[in-house]
PDB file of C-alpha atoms in Angstrom:
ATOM      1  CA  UNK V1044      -3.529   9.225  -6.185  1.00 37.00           C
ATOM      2  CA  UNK V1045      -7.077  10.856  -5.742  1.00 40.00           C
ATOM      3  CA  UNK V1046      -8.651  13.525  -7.308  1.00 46.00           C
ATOM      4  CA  UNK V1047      -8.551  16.291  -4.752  1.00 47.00           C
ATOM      5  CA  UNK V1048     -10.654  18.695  -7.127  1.00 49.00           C
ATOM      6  CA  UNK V1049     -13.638  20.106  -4.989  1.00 56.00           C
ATOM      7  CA  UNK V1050     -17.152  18.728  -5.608  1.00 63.00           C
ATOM      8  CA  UNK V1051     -19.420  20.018  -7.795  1.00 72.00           C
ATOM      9  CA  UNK V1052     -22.808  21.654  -6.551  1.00 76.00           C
ATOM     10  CA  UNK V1053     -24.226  18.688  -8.754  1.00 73.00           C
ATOM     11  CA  UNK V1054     -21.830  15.714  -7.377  1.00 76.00           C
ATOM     12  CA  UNK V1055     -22.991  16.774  -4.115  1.00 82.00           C
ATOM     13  CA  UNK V1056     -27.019  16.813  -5.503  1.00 85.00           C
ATOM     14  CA  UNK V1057     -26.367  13.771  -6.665  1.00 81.00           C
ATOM     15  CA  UNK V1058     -24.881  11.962  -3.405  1.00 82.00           C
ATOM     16  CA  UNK V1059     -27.479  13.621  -1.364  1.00 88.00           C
ATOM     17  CA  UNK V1060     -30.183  12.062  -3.483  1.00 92.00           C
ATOM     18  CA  UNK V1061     -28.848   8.815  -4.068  1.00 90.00           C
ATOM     19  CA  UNK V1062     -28.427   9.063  -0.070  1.00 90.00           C
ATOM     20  CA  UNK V1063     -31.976  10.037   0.152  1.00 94.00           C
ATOM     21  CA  UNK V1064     -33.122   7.267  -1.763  1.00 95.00           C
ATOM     22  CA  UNK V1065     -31.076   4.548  -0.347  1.00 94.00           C
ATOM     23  CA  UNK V1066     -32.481   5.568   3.206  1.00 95.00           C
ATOM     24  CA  UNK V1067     -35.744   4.817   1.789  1.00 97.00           C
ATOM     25  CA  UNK V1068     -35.308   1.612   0.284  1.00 97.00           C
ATOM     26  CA  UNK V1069     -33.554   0.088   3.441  1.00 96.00           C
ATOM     27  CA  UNK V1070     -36.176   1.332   5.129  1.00 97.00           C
ATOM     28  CA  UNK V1071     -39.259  -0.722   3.463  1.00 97.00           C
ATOM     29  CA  UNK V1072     -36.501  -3.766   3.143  1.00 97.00           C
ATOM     30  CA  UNK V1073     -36.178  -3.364   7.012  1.00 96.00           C
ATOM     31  CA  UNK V1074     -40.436  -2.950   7.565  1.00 96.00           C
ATOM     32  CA  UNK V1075     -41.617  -5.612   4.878  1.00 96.00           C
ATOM     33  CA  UNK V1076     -38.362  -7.640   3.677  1.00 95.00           C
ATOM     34  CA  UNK V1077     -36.260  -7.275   0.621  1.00 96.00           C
ATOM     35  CA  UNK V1078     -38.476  -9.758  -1.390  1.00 95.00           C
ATOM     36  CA  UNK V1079     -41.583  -7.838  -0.979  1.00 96.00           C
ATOM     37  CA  UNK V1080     -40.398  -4.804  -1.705  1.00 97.00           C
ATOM     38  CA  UNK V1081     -40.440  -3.744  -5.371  1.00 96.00           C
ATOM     39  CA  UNK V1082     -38.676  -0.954  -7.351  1.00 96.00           C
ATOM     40  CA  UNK V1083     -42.241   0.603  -8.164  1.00 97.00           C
ATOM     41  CA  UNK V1084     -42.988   0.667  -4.139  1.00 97.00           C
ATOM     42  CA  UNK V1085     -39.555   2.557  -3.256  1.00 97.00           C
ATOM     43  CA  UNK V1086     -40.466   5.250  -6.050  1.00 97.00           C
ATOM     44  CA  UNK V1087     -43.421   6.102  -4.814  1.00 97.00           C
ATOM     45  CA  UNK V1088     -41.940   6.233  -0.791  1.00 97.00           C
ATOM     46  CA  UNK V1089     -39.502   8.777  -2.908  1.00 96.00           C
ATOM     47  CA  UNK V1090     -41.479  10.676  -4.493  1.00 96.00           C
ATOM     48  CA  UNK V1091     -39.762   9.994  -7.978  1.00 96.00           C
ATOM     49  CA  UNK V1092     -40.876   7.738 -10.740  1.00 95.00           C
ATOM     50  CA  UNK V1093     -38.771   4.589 -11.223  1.00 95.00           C
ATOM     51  CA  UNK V1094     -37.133   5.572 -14.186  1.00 95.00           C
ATOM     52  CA  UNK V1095     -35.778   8.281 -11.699  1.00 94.00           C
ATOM     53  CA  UNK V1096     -34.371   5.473  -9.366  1.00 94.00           C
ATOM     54  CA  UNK V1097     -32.530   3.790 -12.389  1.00 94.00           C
ATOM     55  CA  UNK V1098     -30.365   6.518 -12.704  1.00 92.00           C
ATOM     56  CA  UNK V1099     -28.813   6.067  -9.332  1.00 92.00           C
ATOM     57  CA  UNK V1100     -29.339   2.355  -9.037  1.00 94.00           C
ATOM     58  CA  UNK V1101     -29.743  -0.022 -11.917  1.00 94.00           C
ATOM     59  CA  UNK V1102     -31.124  -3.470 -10.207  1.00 94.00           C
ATOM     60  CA  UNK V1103     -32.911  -3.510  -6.874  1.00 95.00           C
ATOM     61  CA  UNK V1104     -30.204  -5.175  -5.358  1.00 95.00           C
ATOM     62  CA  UNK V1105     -27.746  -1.938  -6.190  1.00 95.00           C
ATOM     63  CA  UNK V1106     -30.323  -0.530  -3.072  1.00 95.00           C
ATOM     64  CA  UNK V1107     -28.223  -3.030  -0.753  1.00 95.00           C
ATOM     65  CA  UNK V1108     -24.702  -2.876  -2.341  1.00 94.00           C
ATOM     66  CA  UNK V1109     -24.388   0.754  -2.882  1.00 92.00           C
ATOM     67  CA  UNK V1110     -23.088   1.399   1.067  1.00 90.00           C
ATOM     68  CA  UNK V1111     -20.787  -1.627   1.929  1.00 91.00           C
ATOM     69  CA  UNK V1112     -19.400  -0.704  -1.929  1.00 92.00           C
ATOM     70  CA  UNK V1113     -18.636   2.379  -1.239  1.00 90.00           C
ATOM     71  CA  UNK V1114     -17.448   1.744   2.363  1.00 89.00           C
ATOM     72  CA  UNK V1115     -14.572  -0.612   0.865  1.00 92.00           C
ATOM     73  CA  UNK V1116     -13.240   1.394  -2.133  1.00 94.00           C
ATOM     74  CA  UNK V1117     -12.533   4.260   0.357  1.00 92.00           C
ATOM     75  CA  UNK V1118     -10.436   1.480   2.476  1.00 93.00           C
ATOM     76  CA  UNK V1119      -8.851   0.365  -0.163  1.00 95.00           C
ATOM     77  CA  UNK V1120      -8.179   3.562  -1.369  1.00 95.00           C
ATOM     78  CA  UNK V1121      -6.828   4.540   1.513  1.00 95.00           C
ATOM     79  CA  UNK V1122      -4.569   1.529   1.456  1.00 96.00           C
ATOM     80  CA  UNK V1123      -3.631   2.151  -2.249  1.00 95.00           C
ATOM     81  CA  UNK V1124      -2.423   6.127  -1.315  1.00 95.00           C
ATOM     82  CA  UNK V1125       0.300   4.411   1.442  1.00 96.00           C
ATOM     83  CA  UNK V1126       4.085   5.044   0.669  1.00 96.00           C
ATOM     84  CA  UNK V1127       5.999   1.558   1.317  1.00 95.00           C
ATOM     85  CA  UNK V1128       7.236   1.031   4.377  1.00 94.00           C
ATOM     86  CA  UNK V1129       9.847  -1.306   5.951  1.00 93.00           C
ATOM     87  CA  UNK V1130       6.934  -2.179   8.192  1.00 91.00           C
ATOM     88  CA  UNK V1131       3.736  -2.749   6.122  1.00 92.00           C
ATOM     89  CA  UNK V1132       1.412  -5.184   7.998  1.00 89.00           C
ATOM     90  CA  UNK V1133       1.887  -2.420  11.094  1.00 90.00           C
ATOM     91  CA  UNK V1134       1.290   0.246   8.402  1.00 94.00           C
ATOM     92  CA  UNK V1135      -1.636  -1.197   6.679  1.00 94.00           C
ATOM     93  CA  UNK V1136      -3.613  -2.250  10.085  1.00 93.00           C
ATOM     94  CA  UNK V1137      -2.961   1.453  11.428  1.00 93.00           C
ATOM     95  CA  UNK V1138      -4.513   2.670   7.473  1.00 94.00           C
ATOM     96  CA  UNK V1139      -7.140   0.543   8.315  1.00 92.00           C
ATOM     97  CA  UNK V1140      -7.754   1.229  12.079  1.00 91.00           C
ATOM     98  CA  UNK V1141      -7.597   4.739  11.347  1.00 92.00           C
ATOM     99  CA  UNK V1142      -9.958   5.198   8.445  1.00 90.00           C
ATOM    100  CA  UNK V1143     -12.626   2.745   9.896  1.00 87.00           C
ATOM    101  CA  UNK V1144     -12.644   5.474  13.096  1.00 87.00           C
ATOM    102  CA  UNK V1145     -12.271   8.483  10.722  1.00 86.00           C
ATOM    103  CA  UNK V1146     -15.374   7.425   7.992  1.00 78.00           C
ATOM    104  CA  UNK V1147     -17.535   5.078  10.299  1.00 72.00           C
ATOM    105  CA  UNK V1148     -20.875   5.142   9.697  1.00 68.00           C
ATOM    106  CA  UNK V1149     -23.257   5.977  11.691  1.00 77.00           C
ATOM    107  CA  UNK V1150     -24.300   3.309  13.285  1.00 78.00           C
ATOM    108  CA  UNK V1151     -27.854   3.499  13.345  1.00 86.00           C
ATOM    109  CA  UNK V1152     -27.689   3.391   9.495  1.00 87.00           C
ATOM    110  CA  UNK V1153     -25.362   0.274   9.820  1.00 85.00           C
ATOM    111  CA  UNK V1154     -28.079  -1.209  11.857  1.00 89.00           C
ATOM    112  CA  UNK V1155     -30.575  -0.265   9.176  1.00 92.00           C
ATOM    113  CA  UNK V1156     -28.681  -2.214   6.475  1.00 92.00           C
ATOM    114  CA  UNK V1157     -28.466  -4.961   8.446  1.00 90.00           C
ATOM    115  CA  UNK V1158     -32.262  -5.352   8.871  1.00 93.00           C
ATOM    116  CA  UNK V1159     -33.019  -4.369   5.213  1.00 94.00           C
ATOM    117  CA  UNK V1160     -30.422  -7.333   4.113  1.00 93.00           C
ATOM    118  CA  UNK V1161     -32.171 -10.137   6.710  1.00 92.00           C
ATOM    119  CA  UNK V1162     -34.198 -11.376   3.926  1.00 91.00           C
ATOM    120  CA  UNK V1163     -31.709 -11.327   1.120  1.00 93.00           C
ATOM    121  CA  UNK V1164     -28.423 -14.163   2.657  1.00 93.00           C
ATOM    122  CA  UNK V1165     -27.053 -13.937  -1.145  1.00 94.00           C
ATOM    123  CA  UNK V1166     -26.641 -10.346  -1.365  1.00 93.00           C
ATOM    124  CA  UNK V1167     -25.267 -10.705   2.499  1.00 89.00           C
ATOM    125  CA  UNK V1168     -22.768 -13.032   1.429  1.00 92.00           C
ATOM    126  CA  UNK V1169     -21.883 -10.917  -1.937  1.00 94.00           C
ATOM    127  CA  UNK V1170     -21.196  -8.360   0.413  1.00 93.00           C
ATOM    128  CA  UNK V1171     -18.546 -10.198   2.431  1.00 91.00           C
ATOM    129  CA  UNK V1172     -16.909 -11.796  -0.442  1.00 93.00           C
ATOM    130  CA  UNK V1173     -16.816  -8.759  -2.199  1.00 94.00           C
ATOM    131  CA  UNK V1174     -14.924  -6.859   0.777  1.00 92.00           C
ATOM    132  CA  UNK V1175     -12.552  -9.505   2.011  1.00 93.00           C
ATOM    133  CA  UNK V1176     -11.480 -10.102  -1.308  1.00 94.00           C
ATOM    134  CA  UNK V1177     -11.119  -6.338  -2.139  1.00 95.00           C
ATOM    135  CA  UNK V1178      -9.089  -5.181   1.525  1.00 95.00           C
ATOM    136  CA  UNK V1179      -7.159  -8.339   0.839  1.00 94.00           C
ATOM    137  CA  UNK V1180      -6.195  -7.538  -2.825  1.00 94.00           C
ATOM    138  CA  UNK V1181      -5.201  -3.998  -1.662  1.00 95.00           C
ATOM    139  CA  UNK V1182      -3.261  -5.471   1.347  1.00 94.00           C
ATOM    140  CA  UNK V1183      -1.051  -7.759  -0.954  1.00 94.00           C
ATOM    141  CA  UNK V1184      -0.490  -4.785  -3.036  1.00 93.00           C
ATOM    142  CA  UNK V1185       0.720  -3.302  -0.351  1.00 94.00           C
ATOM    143  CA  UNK V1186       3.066  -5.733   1.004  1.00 91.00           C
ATOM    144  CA  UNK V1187       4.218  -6.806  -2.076  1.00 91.00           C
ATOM    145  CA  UNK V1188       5.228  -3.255  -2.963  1.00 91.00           C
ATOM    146  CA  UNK V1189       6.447  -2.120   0.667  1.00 92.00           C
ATOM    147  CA  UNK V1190       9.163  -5.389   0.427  1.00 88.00           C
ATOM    148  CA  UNK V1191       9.465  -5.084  -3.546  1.00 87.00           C
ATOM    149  CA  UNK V1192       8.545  -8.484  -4.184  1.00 85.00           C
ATOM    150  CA  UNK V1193       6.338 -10.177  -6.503  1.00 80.00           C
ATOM    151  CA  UNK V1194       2.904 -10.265  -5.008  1.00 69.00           C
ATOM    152  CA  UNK V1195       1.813 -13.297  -7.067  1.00 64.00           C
ATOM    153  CA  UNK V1196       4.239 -15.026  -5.475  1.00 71.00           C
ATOM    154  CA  UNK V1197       4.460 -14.390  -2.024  1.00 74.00           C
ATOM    155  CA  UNK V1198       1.880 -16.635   0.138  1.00 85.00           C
ATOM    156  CA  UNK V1199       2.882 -15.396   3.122  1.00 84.00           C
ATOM    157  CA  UNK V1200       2.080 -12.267   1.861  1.00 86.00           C
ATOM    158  CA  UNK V1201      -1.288 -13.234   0.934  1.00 88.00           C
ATOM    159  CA  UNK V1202      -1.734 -14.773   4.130  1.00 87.00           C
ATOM    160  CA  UNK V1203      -1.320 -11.985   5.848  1.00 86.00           C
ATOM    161  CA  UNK V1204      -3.595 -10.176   3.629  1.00 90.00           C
ATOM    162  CA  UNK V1205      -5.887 -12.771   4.199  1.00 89.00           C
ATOM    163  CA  UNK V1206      -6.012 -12.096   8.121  1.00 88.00           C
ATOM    164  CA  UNK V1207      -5.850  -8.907   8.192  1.00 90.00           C
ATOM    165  CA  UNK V1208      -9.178  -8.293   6.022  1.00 91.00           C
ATOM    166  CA  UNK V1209     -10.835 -11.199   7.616  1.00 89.00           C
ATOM    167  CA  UNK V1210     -10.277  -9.849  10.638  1.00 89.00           C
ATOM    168  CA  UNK V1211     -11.448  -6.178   9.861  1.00 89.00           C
ATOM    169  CA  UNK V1212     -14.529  -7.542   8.411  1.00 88.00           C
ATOM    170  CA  UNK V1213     -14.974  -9.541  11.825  1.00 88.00           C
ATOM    171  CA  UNK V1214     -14.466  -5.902  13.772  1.00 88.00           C
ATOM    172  CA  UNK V1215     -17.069  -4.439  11.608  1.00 85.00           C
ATOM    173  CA  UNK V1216     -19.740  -7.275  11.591  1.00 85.00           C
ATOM    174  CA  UNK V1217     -18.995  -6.909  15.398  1.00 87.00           C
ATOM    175  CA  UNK V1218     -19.545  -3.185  15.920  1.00 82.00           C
ATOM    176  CA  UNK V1219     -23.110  -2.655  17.118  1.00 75.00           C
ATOM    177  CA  UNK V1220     -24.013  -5.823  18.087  1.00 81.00           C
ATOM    178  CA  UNK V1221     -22.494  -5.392  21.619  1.00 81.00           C
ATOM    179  CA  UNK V1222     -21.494  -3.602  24.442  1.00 86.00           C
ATOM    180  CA  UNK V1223     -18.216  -2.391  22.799  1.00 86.00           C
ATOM    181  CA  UNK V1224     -17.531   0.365  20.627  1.00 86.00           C
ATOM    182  CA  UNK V1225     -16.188   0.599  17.749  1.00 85.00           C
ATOM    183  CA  UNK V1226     -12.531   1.772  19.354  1.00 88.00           C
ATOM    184  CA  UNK V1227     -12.507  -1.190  21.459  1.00 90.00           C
ATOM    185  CA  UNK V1228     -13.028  -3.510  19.253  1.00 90.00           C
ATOM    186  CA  UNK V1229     -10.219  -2.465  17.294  1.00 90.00           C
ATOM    187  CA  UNK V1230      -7.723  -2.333  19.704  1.00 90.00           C
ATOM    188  CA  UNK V1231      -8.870  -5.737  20.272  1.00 89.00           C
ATOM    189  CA  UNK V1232      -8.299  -6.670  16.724  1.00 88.00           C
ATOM    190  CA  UNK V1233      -4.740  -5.118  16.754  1.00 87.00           C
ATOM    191  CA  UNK V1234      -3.893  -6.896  20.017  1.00 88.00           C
ATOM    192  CA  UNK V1235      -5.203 -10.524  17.936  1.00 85.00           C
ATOM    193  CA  UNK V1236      -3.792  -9.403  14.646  1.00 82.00           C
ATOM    194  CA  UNK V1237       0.025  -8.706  16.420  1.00 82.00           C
ATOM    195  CA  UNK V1238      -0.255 -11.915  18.300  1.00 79.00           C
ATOM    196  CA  UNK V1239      -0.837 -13.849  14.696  1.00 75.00           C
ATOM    197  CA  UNK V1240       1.625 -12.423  12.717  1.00 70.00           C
ATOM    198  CA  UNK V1241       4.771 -12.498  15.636  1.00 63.00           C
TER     199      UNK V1241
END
């Protein structure tokens, strides 16, 4: 389960600045690309030396992963906190439909990460590797434990996994880029995702 301790003055220092700083670097990866931008360049935008900068994010590229990273470990948190259930693909999807409406970003700062990433496909693809494979992992968990099976060897349970995070990651990489909101789109998903598995 989670910690449910209250935040301390300095947790909540520290995810304002790292917040603060973030903003900034997406925003000179959005103006000038990724590539051009160095470590050096975001300090000064900051107002903090680099050194500063290291403490929150140890490579340049931790600028880009730090949101989508901490986007899927509250999924799959989420996921991981669900008692079994004798249904748990119609479980899990509702989890999932009901934290992405709950914790969305915003989506002008979605929007932001998307231009500061342009520039930088391998850290775009890391990205999506590194969520469907995470949701998916939690998903088989899931199952597995929900029907008290052996998750390792259960392929349809993995296949199911295996749509449902590719498809959340499809509802995601759609939100923004369209007419429909975020809502929408999901009940869209759901209506695909209970057509697949019946």
């Amino acid at each position: 389960m989670f910690d449910l301790a209250p935040e301390s003055g300095w947790d909540r220092r520290r995810s304002t600045l790292l917040g603060r700083y973030e903003v900034v670097a997406l925003e000179l990866f959005a103006k000038r690309g990724y590539r051009e931008i160095t470590v050096d360049d975001i300090a000064a935008s900051a107002g903090v030396s680099a050194r500063t900068l290291f403490r929150y994010f140890p490579s340049k590229e931790d600028f880009l992963l730090g949101l989508p990273r901490r986007g899927i470990a509250n999924l799959t948190g989420t996921i991981s906190a669900l008692e079994p259930s004798d249904d748990p693909v119609r479980t899990v999807w509702d989890a999932v439909r009901r934290h992405s409406l709950a914790e969305q970003p915003d989506v002008r700062l979605l929007e932001l990460w998307r231009r500061a990433a342009t520039d930088a496909p391998e850290i775009h693809a890391r990205v999506r590797g590194e969520r469907v494979h995470a949701l998916a992992d939690a998903v088989v968990e899931y199952c597995a434990r929900s029907l008290g099976v052996d998750e390792g060897r259960q392929t349809s349970v993995r296949l199911v996994a295996g749509v449902i995070s590719g498809i959340e990651m499809a509802a995601m990489e759609a939100w923004g880029r369209g007419p429909l909101g975020l809502s929408q789109i999901l009940e869209e998903a759901e209506a695909l995702l209970a057509h697949l598995v019946d």
